[in-house]
Coordinates of C-alpha atoms and ligand atoms in Angstrom, one line a residue:
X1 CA -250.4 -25.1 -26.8
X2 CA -250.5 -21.5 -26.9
X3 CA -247.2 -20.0 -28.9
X4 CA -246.2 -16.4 -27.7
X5 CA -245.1 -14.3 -30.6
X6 CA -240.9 -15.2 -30.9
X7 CA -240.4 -11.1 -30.8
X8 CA -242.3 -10.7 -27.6
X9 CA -240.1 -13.9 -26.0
X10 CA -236.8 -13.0 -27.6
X11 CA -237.4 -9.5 -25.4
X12 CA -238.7 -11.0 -22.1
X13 CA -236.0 -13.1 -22.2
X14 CA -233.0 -10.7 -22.9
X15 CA -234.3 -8.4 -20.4
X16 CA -234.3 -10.9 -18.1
X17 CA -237.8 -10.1 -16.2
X18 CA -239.6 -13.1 -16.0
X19 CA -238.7 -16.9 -16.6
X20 CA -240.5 -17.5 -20.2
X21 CA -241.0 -21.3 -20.0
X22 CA -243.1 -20.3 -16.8
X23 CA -244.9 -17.7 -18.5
X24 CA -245.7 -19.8 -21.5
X25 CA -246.7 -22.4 -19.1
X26 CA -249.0 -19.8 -17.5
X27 CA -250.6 -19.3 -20.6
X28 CA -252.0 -23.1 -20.8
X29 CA -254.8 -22.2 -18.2
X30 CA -257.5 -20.4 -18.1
X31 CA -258.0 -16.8 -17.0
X32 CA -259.2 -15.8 -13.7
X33 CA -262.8 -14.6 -12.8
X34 CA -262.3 -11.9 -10.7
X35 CA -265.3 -9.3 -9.2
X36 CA -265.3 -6.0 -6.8
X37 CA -267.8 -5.3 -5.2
X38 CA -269.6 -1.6 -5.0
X39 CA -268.8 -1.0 -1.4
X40 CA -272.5 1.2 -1.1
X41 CA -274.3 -1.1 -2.3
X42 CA -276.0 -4.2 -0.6
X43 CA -274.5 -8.0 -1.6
X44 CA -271.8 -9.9 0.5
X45 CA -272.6 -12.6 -1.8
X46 CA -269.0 -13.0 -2.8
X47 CA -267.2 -13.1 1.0
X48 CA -266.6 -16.7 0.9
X49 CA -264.4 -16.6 -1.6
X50 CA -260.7 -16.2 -1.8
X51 CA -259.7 -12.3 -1.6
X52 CA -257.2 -10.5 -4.2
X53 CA -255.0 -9.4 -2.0
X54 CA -254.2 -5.8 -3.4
X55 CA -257.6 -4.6 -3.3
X56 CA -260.6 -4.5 -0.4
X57 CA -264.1 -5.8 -1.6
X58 CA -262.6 -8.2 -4.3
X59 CA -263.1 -11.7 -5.0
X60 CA -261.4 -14.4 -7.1
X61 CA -264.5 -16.5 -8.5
X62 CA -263.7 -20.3 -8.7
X63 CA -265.8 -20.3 -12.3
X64 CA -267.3 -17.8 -14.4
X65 CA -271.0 -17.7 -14.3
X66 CA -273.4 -15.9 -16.9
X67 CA -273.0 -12.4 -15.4
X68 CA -276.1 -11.2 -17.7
X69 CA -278.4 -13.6 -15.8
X70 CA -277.5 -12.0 -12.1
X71 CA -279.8 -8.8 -11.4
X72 CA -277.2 -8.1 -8.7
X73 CA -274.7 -7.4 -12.2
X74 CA -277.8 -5.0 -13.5
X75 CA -278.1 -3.6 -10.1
X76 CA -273.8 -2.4 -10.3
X77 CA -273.6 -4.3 -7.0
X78 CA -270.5 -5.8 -8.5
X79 CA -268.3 -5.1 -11.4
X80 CA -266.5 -8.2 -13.4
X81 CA -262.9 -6.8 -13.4
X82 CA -259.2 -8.5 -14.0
X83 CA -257.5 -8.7 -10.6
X84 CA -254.1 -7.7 -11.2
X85 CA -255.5 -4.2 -12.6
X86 CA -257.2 -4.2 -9.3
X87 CA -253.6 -3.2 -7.9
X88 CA -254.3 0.6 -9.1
X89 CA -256.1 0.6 -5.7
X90 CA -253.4 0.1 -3.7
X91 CA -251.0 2.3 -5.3
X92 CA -253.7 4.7 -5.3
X93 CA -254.2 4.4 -1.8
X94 CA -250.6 5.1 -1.3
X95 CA -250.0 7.8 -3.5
X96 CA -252.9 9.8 -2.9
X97 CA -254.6 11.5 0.5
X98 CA -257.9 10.2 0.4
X99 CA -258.9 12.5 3.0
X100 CA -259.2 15.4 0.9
X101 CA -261.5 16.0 -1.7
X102 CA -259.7 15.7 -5.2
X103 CA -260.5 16.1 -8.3
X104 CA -259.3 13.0 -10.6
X105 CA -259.5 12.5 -14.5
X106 CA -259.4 8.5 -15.8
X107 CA -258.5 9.9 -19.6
X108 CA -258.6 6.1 -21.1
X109 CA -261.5 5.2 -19.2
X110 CA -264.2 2.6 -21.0
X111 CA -265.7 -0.1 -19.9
X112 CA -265.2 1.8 -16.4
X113 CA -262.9 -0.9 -14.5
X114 CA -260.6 1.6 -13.2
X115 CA -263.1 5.0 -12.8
X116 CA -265.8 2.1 -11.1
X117 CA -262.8 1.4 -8.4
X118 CA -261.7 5.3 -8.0
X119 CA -265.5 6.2 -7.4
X120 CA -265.2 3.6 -4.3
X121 CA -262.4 5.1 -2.8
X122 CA -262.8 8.9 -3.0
X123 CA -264.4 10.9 -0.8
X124 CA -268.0 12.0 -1.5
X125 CA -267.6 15.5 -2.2
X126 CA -264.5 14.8 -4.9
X127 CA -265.0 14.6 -8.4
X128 CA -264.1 12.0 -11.0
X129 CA -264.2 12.4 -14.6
X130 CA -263.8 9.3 -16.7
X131 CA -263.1 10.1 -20.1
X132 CA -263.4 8.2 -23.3
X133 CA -262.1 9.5 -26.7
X134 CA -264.6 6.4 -29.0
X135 CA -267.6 7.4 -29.6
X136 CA -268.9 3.6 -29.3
X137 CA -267.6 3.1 -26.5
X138 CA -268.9 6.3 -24.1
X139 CA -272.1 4.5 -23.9
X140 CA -271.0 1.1 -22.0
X141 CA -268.8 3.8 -20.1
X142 CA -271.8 5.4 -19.3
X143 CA -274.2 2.7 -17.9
X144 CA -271.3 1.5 -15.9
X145 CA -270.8 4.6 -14.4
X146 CA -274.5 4.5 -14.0
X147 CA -274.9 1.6 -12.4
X148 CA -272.3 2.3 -9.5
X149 CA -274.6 5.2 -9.1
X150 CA -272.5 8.2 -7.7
X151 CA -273.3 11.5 -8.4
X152 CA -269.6 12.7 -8.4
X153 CA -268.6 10.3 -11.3
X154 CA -268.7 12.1 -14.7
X155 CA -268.5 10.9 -18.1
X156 CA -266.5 13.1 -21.2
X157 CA -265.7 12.2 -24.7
X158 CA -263.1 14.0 -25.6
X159 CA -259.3 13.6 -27.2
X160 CA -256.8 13.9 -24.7
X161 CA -255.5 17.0 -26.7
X162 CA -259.1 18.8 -25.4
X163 CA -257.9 18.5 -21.4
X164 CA -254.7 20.2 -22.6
X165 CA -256.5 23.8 -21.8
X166 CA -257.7 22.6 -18.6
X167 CA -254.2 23.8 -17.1
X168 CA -253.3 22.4 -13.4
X169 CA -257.1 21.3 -13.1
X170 CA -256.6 18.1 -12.0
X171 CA -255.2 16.3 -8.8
X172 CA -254.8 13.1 -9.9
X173 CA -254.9 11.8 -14.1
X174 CA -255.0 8.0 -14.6
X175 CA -253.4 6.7 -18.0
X176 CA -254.4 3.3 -18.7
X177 CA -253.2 3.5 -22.5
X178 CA -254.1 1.4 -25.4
X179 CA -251.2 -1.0 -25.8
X180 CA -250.6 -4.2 -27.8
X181 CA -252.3 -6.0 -25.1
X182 CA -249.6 -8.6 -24.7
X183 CA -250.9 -9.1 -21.3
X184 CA -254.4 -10.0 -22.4
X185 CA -253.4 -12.9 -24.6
X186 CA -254.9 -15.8 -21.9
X187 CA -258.0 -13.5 -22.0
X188 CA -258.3 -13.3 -26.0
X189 CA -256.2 -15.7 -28.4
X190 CA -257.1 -13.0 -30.9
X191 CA -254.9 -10.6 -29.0
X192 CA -251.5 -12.6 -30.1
X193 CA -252.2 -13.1 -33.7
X194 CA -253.1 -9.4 -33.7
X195 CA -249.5 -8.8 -31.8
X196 CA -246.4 -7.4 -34.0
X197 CA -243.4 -5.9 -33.1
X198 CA -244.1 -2.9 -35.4
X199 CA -248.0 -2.3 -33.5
X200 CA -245.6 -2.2 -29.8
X201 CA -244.0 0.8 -31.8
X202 CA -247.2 2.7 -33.0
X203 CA -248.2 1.9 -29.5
X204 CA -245.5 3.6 -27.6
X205 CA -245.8 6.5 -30.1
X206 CA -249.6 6.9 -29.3
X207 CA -248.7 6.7 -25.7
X208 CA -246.1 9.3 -25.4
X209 CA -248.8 11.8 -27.5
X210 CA -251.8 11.0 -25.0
X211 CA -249.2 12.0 -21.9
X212 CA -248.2 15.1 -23.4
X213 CA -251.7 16.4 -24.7
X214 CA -253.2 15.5 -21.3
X215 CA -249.8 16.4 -18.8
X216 CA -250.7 19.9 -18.7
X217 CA -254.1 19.6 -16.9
X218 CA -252.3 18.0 -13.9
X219 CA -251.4 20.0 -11.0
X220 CA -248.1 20.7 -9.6
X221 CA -247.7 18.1 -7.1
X222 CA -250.5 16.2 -8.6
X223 CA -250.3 12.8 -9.1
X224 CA -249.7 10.3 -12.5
X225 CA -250.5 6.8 -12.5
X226 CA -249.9 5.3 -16.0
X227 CA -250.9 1.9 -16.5
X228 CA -250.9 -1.2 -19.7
X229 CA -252.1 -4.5 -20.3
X230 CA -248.7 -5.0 -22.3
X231 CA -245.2 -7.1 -21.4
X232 CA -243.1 -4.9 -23.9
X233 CA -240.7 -2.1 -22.0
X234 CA -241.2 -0.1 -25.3
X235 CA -244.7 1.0 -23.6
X236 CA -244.0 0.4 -19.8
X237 CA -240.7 1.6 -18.3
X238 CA -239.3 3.4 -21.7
X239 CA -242.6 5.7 -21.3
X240 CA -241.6 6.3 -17.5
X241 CA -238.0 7.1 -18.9
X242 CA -240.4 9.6 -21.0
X243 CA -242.7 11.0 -18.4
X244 CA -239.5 11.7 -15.9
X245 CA -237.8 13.6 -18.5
X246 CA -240.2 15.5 -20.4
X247 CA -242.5 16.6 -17.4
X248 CA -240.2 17.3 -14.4
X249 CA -241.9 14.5 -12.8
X250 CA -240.7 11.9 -9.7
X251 CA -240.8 8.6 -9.6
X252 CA -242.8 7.2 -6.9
X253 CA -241.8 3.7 -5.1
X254 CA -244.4 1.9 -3.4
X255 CA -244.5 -0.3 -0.5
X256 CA -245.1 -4.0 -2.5
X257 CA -245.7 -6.7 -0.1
X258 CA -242.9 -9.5 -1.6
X259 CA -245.8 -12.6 -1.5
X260 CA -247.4 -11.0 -3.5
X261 CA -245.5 -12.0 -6.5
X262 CA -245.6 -8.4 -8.2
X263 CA -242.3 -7.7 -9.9
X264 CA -240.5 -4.6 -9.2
X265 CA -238.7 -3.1 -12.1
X266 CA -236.4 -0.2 -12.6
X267 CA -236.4 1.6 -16.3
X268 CA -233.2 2.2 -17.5
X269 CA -232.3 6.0 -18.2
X270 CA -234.3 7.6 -15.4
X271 CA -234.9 4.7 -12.8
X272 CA -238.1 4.8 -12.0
X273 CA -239.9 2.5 -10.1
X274 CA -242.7 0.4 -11.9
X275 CA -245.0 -2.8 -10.9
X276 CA -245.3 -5.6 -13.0
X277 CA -247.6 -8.3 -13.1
X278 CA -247.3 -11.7 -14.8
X279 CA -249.6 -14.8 -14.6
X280 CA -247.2 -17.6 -14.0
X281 CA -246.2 -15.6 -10.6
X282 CA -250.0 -14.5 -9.2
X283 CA -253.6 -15.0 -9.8
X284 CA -253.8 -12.6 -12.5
X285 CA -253.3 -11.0 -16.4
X286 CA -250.3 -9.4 -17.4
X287 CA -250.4 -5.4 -15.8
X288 CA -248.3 -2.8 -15.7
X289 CA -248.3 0.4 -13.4
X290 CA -246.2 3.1 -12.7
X291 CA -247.1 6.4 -10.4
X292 CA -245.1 9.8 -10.5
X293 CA -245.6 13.6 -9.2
X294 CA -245.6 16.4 -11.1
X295 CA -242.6 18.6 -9.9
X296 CA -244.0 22.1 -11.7
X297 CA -244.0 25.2 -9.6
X298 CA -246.2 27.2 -11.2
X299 CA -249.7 26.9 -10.2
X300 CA -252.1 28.9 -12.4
X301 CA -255.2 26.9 -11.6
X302 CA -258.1 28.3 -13.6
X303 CA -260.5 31.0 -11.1
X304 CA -263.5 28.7 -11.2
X305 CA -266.6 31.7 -10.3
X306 CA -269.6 31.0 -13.1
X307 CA -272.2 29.6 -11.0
X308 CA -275.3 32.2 -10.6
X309 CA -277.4 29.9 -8.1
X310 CA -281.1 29.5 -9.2
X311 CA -283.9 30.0 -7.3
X312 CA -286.0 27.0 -8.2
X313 CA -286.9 25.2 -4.9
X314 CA -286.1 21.5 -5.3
X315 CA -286.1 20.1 -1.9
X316 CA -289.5 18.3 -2.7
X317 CA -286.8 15.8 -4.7
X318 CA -286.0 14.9 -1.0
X319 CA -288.5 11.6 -1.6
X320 CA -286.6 10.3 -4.6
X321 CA -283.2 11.4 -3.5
X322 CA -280.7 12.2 -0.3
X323 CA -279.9 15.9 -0.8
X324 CA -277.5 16.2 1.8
X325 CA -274.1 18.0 0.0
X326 CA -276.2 18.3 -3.6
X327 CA -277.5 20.4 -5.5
X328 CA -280.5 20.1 -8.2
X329 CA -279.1 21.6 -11.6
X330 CA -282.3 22.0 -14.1
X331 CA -281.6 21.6 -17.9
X332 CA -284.3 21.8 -19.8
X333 CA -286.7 19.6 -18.3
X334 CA -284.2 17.0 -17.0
X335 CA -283.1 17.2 -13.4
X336 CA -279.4 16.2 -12.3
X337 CA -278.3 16.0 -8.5
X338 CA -274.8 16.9 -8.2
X339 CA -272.1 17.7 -5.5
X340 CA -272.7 21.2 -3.7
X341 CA -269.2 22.0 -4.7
X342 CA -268.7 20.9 -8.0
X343 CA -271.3 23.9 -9.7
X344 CA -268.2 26.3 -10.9
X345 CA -266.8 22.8 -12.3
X346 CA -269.8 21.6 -14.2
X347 CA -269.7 25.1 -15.8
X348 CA -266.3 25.4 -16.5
X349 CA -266.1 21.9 -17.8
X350 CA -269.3 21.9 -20.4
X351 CA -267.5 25.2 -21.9
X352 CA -264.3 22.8 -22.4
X353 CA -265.2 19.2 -23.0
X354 CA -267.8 17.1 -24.0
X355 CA -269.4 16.1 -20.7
X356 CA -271.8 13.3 -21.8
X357 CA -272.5 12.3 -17.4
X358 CA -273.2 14.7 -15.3
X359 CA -274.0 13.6 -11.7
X360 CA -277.1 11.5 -11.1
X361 CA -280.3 12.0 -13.5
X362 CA -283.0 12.2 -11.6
X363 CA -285.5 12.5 -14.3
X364 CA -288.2 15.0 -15.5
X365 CA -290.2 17.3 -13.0
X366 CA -293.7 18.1 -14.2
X367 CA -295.4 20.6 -11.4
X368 CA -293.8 18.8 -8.1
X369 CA -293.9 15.6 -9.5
X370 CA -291.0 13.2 -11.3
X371 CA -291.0 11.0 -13.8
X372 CA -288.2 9.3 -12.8
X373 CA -285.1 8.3 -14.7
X374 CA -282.9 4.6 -14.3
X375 CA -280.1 6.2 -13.2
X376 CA -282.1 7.5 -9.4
X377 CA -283.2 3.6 -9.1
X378 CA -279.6 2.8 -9.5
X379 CA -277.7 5.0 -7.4
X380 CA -276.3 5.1 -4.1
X381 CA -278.3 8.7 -2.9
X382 CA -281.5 7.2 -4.6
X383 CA -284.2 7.8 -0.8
X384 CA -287.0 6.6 -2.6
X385 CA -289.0 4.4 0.4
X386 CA -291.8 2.8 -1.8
X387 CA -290.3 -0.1 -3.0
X388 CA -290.7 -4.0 -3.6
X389 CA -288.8 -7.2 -3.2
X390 CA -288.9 -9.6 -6.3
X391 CA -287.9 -13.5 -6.5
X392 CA -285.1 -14.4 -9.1
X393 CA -287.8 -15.3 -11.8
X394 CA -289.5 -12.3 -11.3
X395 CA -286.5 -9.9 -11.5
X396 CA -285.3 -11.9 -14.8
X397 CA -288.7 -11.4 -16.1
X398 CA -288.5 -8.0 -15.4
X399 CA -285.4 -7.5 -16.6
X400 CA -285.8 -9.5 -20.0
X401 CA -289.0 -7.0 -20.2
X402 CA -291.0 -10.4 -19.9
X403 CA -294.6 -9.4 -18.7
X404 CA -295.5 -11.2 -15.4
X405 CA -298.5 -11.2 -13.0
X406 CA -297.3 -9.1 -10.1
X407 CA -298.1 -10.4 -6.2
X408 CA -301.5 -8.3 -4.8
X409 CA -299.5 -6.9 -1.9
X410 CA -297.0 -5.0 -4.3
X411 CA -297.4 -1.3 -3.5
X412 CA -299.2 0.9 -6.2
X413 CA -297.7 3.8 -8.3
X414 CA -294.3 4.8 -9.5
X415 CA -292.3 1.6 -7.3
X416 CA -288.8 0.4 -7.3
X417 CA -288.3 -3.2 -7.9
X418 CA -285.4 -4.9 -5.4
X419 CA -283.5 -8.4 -5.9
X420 CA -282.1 -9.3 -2.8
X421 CA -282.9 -5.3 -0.9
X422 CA -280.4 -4.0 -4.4
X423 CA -282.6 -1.7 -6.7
X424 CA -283.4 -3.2 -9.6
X425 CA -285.6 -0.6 -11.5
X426 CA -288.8 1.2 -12.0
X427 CA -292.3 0.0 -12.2
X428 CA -295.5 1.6 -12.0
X429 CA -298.4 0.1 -11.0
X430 CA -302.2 0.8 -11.4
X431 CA -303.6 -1.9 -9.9
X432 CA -304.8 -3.7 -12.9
X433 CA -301.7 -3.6 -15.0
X434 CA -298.4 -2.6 -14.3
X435 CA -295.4 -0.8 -16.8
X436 CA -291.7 -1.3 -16.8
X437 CA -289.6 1.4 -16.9
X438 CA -286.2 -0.7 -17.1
X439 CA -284.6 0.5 -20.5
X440 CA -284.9 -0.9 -23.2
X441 CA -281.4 -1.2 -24.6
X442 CA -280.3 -2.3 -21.1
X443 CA -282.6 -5.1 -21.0
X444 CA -281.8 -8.7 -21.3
X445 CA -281.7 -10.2 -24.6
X446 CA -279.7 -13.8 -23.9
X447 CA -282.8 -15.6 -22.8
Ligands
SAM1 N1 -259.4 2.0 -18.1 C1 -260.3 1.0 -18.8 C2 -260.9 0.1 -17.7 O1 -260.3 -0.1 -16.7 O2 -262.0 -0.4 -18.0 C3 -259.6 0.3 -19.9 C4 -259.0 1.2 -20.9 S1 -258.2 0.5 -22.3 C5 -256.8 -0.2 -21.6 C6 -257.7 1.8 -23.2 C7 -258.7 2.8 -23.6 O3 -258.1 3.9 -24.4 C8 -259.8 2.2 -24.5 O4 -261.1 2.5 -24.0 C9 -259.6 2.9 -25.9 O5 -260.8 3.2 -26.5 C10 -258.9 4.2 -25.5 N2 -258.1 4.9 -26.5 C11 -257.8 4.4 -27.8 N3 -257.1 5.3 -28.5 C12 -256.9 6.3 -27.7 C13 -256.3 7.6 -27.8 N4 -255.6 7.9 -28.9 N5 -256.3 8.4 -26.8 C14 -256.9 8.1 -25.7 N6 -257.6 7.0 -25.4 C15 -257.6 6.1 -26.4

């Protein structure tokens, strides 16, 4: 029997939001596997599985399989992912015109749930930042981001206060603040132990900083969805209260199919409209979301004119990588393909944050040849035509960094390895012995 901290109980239960015994009850089974699938990629592998019902291209799994030992999971043709957070792309979908290009910032970003999802749904020429302020965890950030291989999805490391001078920069900010987790308890036991009344305070505290350091850099009209894993209204619809009153924002109400069993709650001073989730009453951890617009009327978005165009000639790239829309930015001797538009932005930005991502790495030219980098195999604009198909053995091997005996009739030079027509990673082969390019600290170490 799992026991819910009294304090956490005693509060769901006076607030009257959910029935607690059912909740409790909830908490008996086990959490849900859920996956999304990276919609420009190649596997349907998933479609005869049950659908979450709040997001397109996700799956509920019926067991959890060893992710580590599917090259499709190397490949970022899926990403693991908790379905009731999945709901940020509906609300999103709402919220947001998707028809214009936008530029969004996910400030609490690793793993890359969220920013993975956003990348799917914006256009091609907007631009994503996803941000993380702990240095150990940009770099899981970074190969997720990676592996879903768009060259419009940038990674920072910066403190929220740092976007504070980016004034009316953004269209869109996602908050998905560190909470007490409450919601995560079926996930991780550890989670309730961990859980105290006083940590919900420091919490909310924390929270109400990160929204006014990063506040500024939205636009007027832009759009806020703040979002927690946690049950306590100390760090869901207080913080609304918060963001209504302290930044001239609205409320936004969103059209919530009623099956879906997603609670509608009003908070108390302001009344704005949130979306909770609870896992006796869906197929899903405990979520919380909220989306507002910023009612400013001054708009003093930064004048974005630093980009002197180079003349360096990259359209031989062309072979490794679809140029249409990009641009080939040189630095040092690594080459990066990034949106046409987005050249003012990457200078403006590496004067003000930490960009650690910055559009897809192509790798390093020497004369007009490349020695290519992961992240082209990986992404969605990668064009490179000499590639080879590898059975399941073969791809673990590969991926374990496991020499094997490659077939006769795979093609020689710098080749791309496929499972199932997804790009796996680099190769080259001589002939008489091959070498594998697949990182090393990516590789698989579970045997
Ligand atoms: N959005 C992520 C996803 O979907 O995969 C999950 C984000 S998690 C709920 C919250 C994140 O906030 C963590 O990555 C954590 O490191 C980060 N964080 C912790 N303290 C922070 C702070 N003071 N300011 C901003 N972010 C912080």
């Amino acid at each position: 029997m799992i026991n819910l901290p009294a304090a956490l109980i005693q509060e769901l239960q006076n607030n009257n939001i959910v029935d607690v015994e059912q909740l409790q009850k909830a908490h008996l089974e086990d959490a849900i596997t859920s996956v999304r699938i990276n919609s420009k990629k190649c596997t349907l592998q998933f479609s005869n599985q049950a659908k979450v019902p709040w997001a397109d291209h996700a799956f509920y799994l019926a067991d959890r399989p060893f992710f580590a030992h599917d090259p499709l999971w190397h490949a970022g043709a899926y990403y693991v992912q908790e379905a009731s957070s999945m709901f940020l792309e509906y609300a999103f979908k709402q919220c947001v015109n998707l028809s214009e290009d936008i530029k969004v910032l996910d400030l609490c970003a690793a793993p890359g749930g969220k920013s993975t999802l956003v990348a799917d749904i914006i256009s091609e020429n907007s631009l994503l930042i996803s941000n993380e302020v702990i240095g150990t965890r940009v770099a899981p950030l970074a190969e997720n981001m990676m592996k879903w291989g768009r060259c419009n999805t940038w990674v920072s490391n910066n403190d929220p206060k740092q976007f504070t001078k980016l004034e009316n920069y953004f269209d869109v900010i996602l908050v998905d603040a560190p909470c007490s987790g409450s919601g995560l308890f079926r996930k991780d036991e550890n989670y309730i132990a961990e859980w105290t009344a006083a940590n919900v305070h420091l919490c909310a505290q924390r929270q109400q900083r990160i929204l006014h350091d990063v506040m500024p850099a939205l636009k007027p009209n832009g759009i806020l969805i703040y979002m927690t894993c946690s049950f306590s209204t100390a760090e869901n619809e207080d913080i609304c209260d918060e963001i209504v009153e302290q930044f001239s924002a609205e409320s936004i109400t969103l059209e919530v199919p009623t099956d879906w069993g997603i609670l509608k709650t009003i908070s108390k001073k302001k009344q704005a409209s949130a979306y909770r989730f609870f896992p006796n009453l869906l197929q899903g951890e405990g979520f919380f979301l909220a989306c507002f617009r910023k009612m400013d009327d001054v708009d003093n978005a930064p004048d974005l004119k630093y980009f002197k165009k180079e003349k360096t000639d990259f359209n031989w790239l062309g072979k490794y990588v679809n140029l249409n829309n990009k641009t080939v930015i040189q630095e040092k001797e690594l080459l990066f393909a990034m949106p046409n538009n987005y050249l003012d932005d990457y200078l403006y930005l590496s004067k003000n944050i930490k960009l650690i991502r910055k559009g897809t790495l192509l790798g390093k030219a020497i004369k007009q040849e490349l020695i290519p980098e992961h992240d082209l195999a990986v992404s969605v604009h990668c064009a490179y035509q000499n590639t080879y198909e590898v059975t399941l053995t073969q791809a673990l091997n590969y991926l374990k960094k496991i020499d094997f005996t490659l077939p006769e009739d795979c093609p020689k030079g710098w080749v791309i390895l496929q499972y199932n027509y997804c790009n796996i990673g680099w190769i080259k082969n001589m002939g008489n012995r091959w070498n594998n390019y697949f990182p090393m600290h990516l590789r698989i170490r579970k045997m």
